[in-house]
Coordinates of C-alpha atoms in Angstrom, one line a residue:
Chain A
M1 CA 0.0 0.0 0.0
K2 CA 1.4 3.3 -1.1
E3 CA -0.4 5.7 1.3
Q4 CA 1.3 6.1 4.6
A5 CA -0.5 6.6 7.9
K6 CA 0.2 9.7 10.0
L7 CA -0.7 10.9 13.4
D8 CA -1.2 14.6 12.6
Y9 CA -4.9 14.6 13.5
I10 CA -4.4 12.7 16.7
D11 CA -1.6 15.0 17.7
T12 CA -3.8 18.0 17.0
I13 CA -6.5 16.7 19.2
A14 CA -4.1 15.6 21.9
G15 CA -2.0 18.7 22.1
D16 CA 0.4 18.2 25.0
D17 CA -1.9 15.6 26.5
E18 CA 0.2 12.4 26.3
V19 CA -2.3 10.5 28.4
F20 CA -5.0 11.1 25.8
R21 CA -2.7 10.2 22.9
K22 CA -1.9 6.9 24.5
K23 CA -5.5 6.2 25.3
F24 CA -6.7 7.0 21.9
I25 CA -4.1 4.9 20.1
G26 CA -5.0 2.2 22.6
I27 CA -8.6 2.3 21.5
L28 CA -7.6 2.0 17.9
Q29 CA -5.3 -0.9 18.7
S30 CA -7.9 -2.8 20.6
E31 CA -11.0 -2.1 18.4
L32 CA -9.6 -2.4 14.9
P33 CA -8.9 -6.2 15.1
L34 CA -12.4 -6.9 16.4
E35 CA -14.1 -4.7 13.8
K36 CA -11.9 -6.3 11.1
A37 CA -12.9 -9.8 12.2
Q38 CA -16.6 -8.9 12.2
Y39 CA -16.3 -7.3 8.8
E40 CA -14.5 -10.4 7.3
N41 CA -17.1 -12.7 8.8
N42 CA -20.0 -10.6 7.4
I43 CA -18.3 -10.7 4.0
V44 CA -17.8 -14.4 4.1
T45 CA -21.4 -15.0 5.1
G46 CA -22.7 -12.6 2.5
A47 CA -24.1 -10.2 5.1
Y48 CA -23.2 -7.2 3.0
R49 CA -25.5 -4.8 4.8
A50 CA -23.9 -5.6 8.1
A51 CA -20.4 -5.4 6.5
S52 CA -21.3 -1.9 5.3
E53 CA -22.0 -0.9 8.9
N54 CA -18.6 -2.3 9.9
V55 CA -16.9 -0.3 7.1
H56 CA -18.8 2.8 8.4
K57 CA -17.4 2.4 11.9
I58 CA -13.9 1.7 10.6
R59 CA -14.0 4.8 8.3
H60 CA -13.5 7.0 11.4
K61 CA -10.3 5.2 12.3
I62 CA -9.0 5.4 8.7
N63 CA -9.6 9.1 8.9
A64 CA -8.0 9.5 12.2
L65 CA -4.8 7.9 10.8
G66 CA -4.8 10.4 7.9
L67 CA -5.3 7.8 5.2
D68 CA -7.3 10.2 3.0
Q69 CA -7.3 8.1 -0.2
S70 CA -8.2 4.9 1.7
Y71 CA -11.0 6.8 3.4
E72 CA -12.5 7.8 0.0
M73 CA -12.2 4.1 -1.1
A74 CA -13.9 3.0 2.1
V75 CA -16.8 5.4 1.5
Q76 CA -17.3 3.9 -1.9
H77 CA -17.0 0.4 -0.6
E78 CA -19.5 1.0 2.1
S79 CA -21.9 2.4 -0.5
A80 CA -21.4 -0.5 -2.8
L81 CA -21.9 -3.1 0.0
R82 CA -25.3 -1.5 0.6
E83 CA -26.1 -2.4 -3.0
N84 CA -24.8 -6.0 -2.4
D85 CA -21.6 -5.3 -4.3
P86 CA -18.5 -6.6 -2.4
S87 CA -16.0 -5.8 -5.2
G88 CA -14.1 -3.4 -3.1
H89 CA -13.3 -6.1 -0.5
I90 CA -9.8 -7.0 -1.4
P91 CA -8.4 -3.4 -1.6
F92 CA -10.2 -2.6 1.6
M93 CA -8.6 -5.6 3.3
E94 CA -5.2 -4.3 2.2
V95 CA -6.0 -1.0 4.1
L96 CA -7.1 -2.9 7.2
D97 CA -4.0 -5.1 7.1
Y98 CA -1.8 -2.1 6.8
M99 CA -3.6 -0.2 9.6
E100 CA -3.3 -3.2 11.9
Y101 CA 0.4 -3.6 11.1
Y102 CA 0.9 0.2 11.6
L103 CA -0.9 0.2 15.0
K104 CA 1.1 -2.8 16.2
T105 CA 4.4 -1.3 15.4
I106 CA 3.7 2.3 16.3
R107 CA 5.7 3.7 19.2
V108 CA 3.4 5.6 21.5
Chain B
M1 CA -22.5 24.1 31.0
N2 CA -22.8 20.4 31.0
C3 CA -23.3 17.9 28.3
L4 CA -23.6 14.2 27.3
I5 CA -21.7 12.4 24.5
I6 CA -23.6 9.7 22.6
D7 CA -21.7 7.8 20.1
D8 CA -21.3 4.0 19.5
E9 CA -17.6 4.5 18.7
A10 CA -15.2 4.8 21.6
A11 CA -12.7 6.6 19.4
A12 CA -15.3 9.2 18.5
R13 CA -16.3 9.7 22.1
A14 CA -12.7 10.0 23.2
I15 CA -12.1 12.8 20.7
I16 CA -15.2 14.8 21.7
S17 CA -14.4 14.3 25.3
Q18 CA -10.9 15.6 24.8
L19 CA -12.1 18.6 22.9
C20 CA -14.6 19.3 25.7
S21 CA -11.9 19.2 28.3
R22 CA -10.4 22.3 26.7
V23 CA -13.5 24.3 27.3
E24 CA -13.2 25.8 30.8
D25 CA -16.8 25.9 31.8
L26 CA -17.9 22.7 30.2
D27 CA -18.4 19.3 32.0
V28 CA -19.1 16.0 30.3
V29 CA -21.4 14.4 32.8
E30 CA -21.9 11.1 31.0
E31 CA -20.9 9.2 27.9
F32 CA -23.2 6.6 26.2
D33 CA -22.4 4.1 23.4
N34 CA -26.1 3.8 22.6
A35 CA -29.2 6.1 22.4
I36 CA -31.5 4.0 24.6
D37 CA -29.3 4.3 27.7
A38 CA -29.0 8.1 27.0
I39 CA -32.8 8.4 26.9
K40 CA -33.1 6.6 30.2
Y41 CA -30.6 9.0 31.7
L42 CA -32.4 12.0 30.3
N43 CA -35.7 10.9 31.7
Q44 CA -34.2 11.4 35.2
N45 CA -31.5 14.1 34.6
E46 CA -31.2 17.4 32.9
V47 CA -28.3 18.5 30.8
D48 CA -27.6 21.7 28.8
F49 CA -26.8 20.0 25.6
L50 CA -25.5 16.8 24.0
F51 CA -23.3 15.6 21.2
L52 CA -25.2 12.9 19.3
D53 CA -23.9 10.6 16.6
I54 CA -26.5 10.1 13.8
H55 CA -25.3 6.8 12.6
M56 CA -25.8 4.3 15.4
P57 CA -27.0 0.7 14.9
G58 CA -30.6 0.0 15.9
F59 CA -31.6 3.3 17.2
T60 CA -30.2 6.3 15.2
G61 CA -29.6 9.8 16.3
I62 CA -32.7 11.0 14.4
D63 CA -34.8 8.3 16.1
F64 CA -33.4 9.7 19.3
V65 CA -34.4 13.3 18.5
Q66 CA -37.9 12.2 17.5
T67 CA -38.4 10.2 20.7
L68 CA -37.5 12.9 23.2
Q69 CA -40.3 15.2 24.1
N70 CA -38.3 18.0 25.7
A71 CA -34.9 17.4 24.0
P72 CA -32.0 19.5 25.2
K73 CA -30.0 21.4 22.7
I74 CA -28.2 19.0 20.4
V75 CA -25.0 19.0 18.3
M76 CA -25.2 16.2 15.7
T77 CA -22.0 14.4 14.7
T78 CA -21.5 12.1 11.8
S79 CA -19.3 11.0 8.9
D80 CA -22.1 11.7 6.4
T81 CA -22.9 15.1 5.2
G82 CA -26.1 13.8 3.7
F83 CA -27.9 13.9 7.0
A84 CA -27.3 17.6 7.5
L85 CA -30.6 18.8 5.9
A86 CA -32.7 16.3 7.8
S87 CA -31.1 17.2 11.1
Y88 CA -32.0 20.9 10.8
E89 CA -35.7 20.1 10.7
Y90 CA -35.6 19.8 14.4
E91 CA -35.6 22.9 16.6
S92 CA -33.4 21.3 19.3
I93 CA -30.6 20.7 16.8
I94 CA -28.2 23.6 17.1
D95 CA -25.3 22.4 15.0
Y96 CA -24.0 19.6 12.8
M97 CA -20.4 18.6 12.8
V98 CA -18.8 16.3 10.3
K99 CA -16.1 13.8 11.5
P100 CA -13.2 14.1 11.8
I101 CA -13.9 17.0 14.1
H102 CA -11.2 19.6 14.2
P103 CA -10.7 21.9 17.2
E104 CA -11.6 25.1 15.3
R105 CA -14.9 23.6 14.1
F106 CA -15.6 22.3 17.6
E107 CA -15.0 25.8 19.1
K108 CA -17.5 27.2 16.6
S109 CA -20.0 24.7 17.7
I110 CA -19.6 25.6 21.3
Q111 CA -20.1 29.2 20.5
K112 CA -23.3 28.3 18.7
I113 CA -24.5 26.5 21.8
R114 CA -23.6 29.5 24.0
N115 CA -25.5 31.9 21.6
S116 CA -28.5 29.7 21.7
M117 CA -28.4 29.4 25.5
V118 CA -28.0 33.1 26.3
A119 CA -30.2 34.7 23.6
R120 CA -33.5 33.0 24.4
P121 CA -34.3 33.2 28.1
K122 CA -33.0 36.7 28.6
T123 CA -35.3 38.1 25.9
T124 CA -38.4 37.0 27.7
E125 CA -37.2 38.5 30.9
D126 CA -36.3 41.8 29.3
Q127 CA -39.7 42.2 27.7
T128 CA -41.4 42.2 31.0
T129 CA -39.0 44.6 32.7
T130 CA -37.9 47.1 30.1
N131 CA -40.6 47.3 27.6
P132 CA -42.8 50.3 28.4
L133 CA -45.0 49.8 25.3
G134 CA -46.4 46.5 26.2
E135 CA -45.9 43.5 23.9
D136 CA -47.4 44.8 20.7
L137 CA -46.8 47.3 17.9
Y138 CA -49.5 48.8 15.8
I139 CA -48.7 49.6 12.2
N140 CA -50.7 51.7 9.8
I141 CA -51.4 50.0 6.5
D142 CA -54.1 51.3 4.2
R143 CA -55.9 53.1 7.0
R144 CA -56.0 50.0 9.1
L145 CA -54.1 49.6 12.3
I146 CA -52.6 46.1 12.4
K147 CA -51.3 44.7 15.6
I148 CA -47.9 42.9 15.5
K149 CA -46.4 41.2 18.6
F150 CA -42.8 42.2 19.2
N151 CA -42.0 38.6 19.7
D152 CA -43.2 37.7 16.2
I153 CA -40.9 40.1 14.5
L154 CA -37.8 38.6 13.0
I155 CA -36.2 41.3 11.0
I156 CA -37.0 44.9 10.0
E157 CA -35.4 46.1 6.8
A158 CA -35.2 49.6 5.3
K159 CA -36.6 49.8 1.8
G160 CA -36.3 53.4 0.5
D161 CA -39.1 55.4 2.1
Y162 CA -40.6 52.2 3.6
I163 CA -39.6 49.5 6.0
N164 CA -40.3 45.8 5.6
I165 CA -41.3 44.1 8.8
K166 CA -40.7 40.4 8.5
T167 CA -42.5 38.1 11.0
D168 CA -42.7 34.3 11.3
T169 CA -45.7 34.2 9.0
K170 CA -46.0 37.5 7.1
E171 CA -44.2 40.6 5.8
Y172 CA -45.6 44.1 6.2
L173 CA -44.4 47.1 4.1
V174 CA -44.9 50.3 6.2
H175 CA -44.3 53.9 5.2
T176 CA -41.8 55.0 7.9
T177 CA -38.1 55.0 8.6
L178 CA -36.0 52.5 10.3
K179 CA -34.9 55.2 12.8
S180 CA -38.5 56.0 13.7
I181 CA -39.5 52.4 14.4
Y182 CA -36.3 51.6 16.3
H183 CA -37.3 54.0 19.1
K184 CA -40.6 52.2 19.5
L185 CA -39.0 48.7 19.9
P186 CA -37.9 47.2 23.3
E187 CA -34.3 48.1 23.5
A188 CA -33.2 44.8 25.0
Q189 CA -34.9 42.7 22.4
F190 CA -34.0 44.6 19.2
L191 CA -30.7 45.9 17.8
Q192 CA -29.8 47.7 14.6
I193 CA -26.9 45.6 13.2
H194 CA -26.7 47.4 9.8
R195 CA -27.7 50.7 8.2
S196 CA -30.7 48.8 6.7
Y197 CA -31.5 46.1 9.3
I198 CA -32.9 45.8 12.8
I199 CA -33.0 42.3 14.2
N200 CA -34.9 40.5 17.0
F201 CA -32.2 39.0 19.3
S202 CA -34.4 36.1 20.4
K203 CA -34.6 34.9 16.8
I204 CA -30.9 34.5 16.2
I205 CA -29.9 31.1 15.2
D206 CA -26.2 31.7 14.8
I207 CA -23.7 34.4 14.1
E208 CA -21.0 34.2 11.5
D209 CA -18.2 36.7 11.0
N210 CA -20.2 39.3 9.1
S211 CA -23.7 38.0 9.3
V212 CA -26.5 36.8 11.5
L213 CA -28.8 33.9 10.6
I214 CA -32.4 34.5 11.6
E215 CA -34.8 31.8 10.5
K216 CA -33.7 31.3 6.9
S217 CA -32.5 34.9 6.4
V218 CA -28.9 35.9 6.4
V219 CA -28.6 39.5 7.7
P220 CA -25.3 41.4 7.2
I221 CA -23.6 43.0 10.2
S222 CA -21.9 46.3 9.5
R223 CA -18.4 46.8 10.9
S224 CA -19.6 49.8 13.0
N225 CA -22.5 47.9 14.6
R226 CA -20.6 44.7 15.2
P227 CA -19.0 45.8 18.6
E228 CA -22.4 46.7 20.0
L229 CA -23.9 43.4 18.9
M230 CA -21.1 41.5 20.6
R231 CA -21.3 43.6 23.7
R232 CA -25.1 43.0 23.9
L233 CA -24.6 39.3 23.5
N234 CA -22.1 39.3 26.3
L235 CA -24.6 41.2 28.5
L236 CA -27.2 38.6 27.8

């Protein structure tokens, strides 16, 4: 994946508050794997409407990590899933895999 | 001021809570990850306003607004701009913020809440104490005296040798000057914010840099009148 995550937005919100910064990144680290698993399960079972809800929730995390292009792609994927079109699944999974890796390796 | 945060995403709640912590006189009294629990809380407690996510599973933010009979003031939050129009159909909704929420936009929203909180109750109080003319104004149109309640007036606009009095339901064109009618209005309720405009304070929805939104009308604020407007708002 070419696009790189950045913490600019989180840093803007946190300011000098390191406690918040750690807490917020902790939320992303703990929630993303669960949401990703739910999303994958919904795709596998053909529950595209539920999968679109998962994408909607994940979108906020994509945004928070400054992945603007991936965010636009997620918006389209969410919309397509509502129309029972899962064609954006593979590129979306690439974004999720990258985010998960980034959050695992990030130094807080 | 105190508020609630209602959002099914912990990350979103954390951001709003953090932004709230920067506002000196604002306390977040509770956070909820679903609308049902928030409704239960509001049945027993009062808050000044709440941040409400529109897109929640099961019971959406709009469902929430429709359910509450005496809803506090509400700032809607969402990732979808498409809901904006629907949200403004409800009187209790003061503002609409699109995620990701940035500090500057958040501050603007807090200011809108402040404006909505100070402008309304004070007007009622002022009418009873400082208005020597009662609650009505009589205007002469085609040899008929028509009564208009001060409270119904939104904007008065100068139109050449006439003034246009705009109320919730009607507009009246009267042959007089803005200066003349200004002296007959309750001082605490009305203010001239431009050479051609007098506005009713209690009808302000929000104030931008150089304009005031009243109902659906955008009224310009002149540079010379702006300090008085701000001073009066502070007084309120």
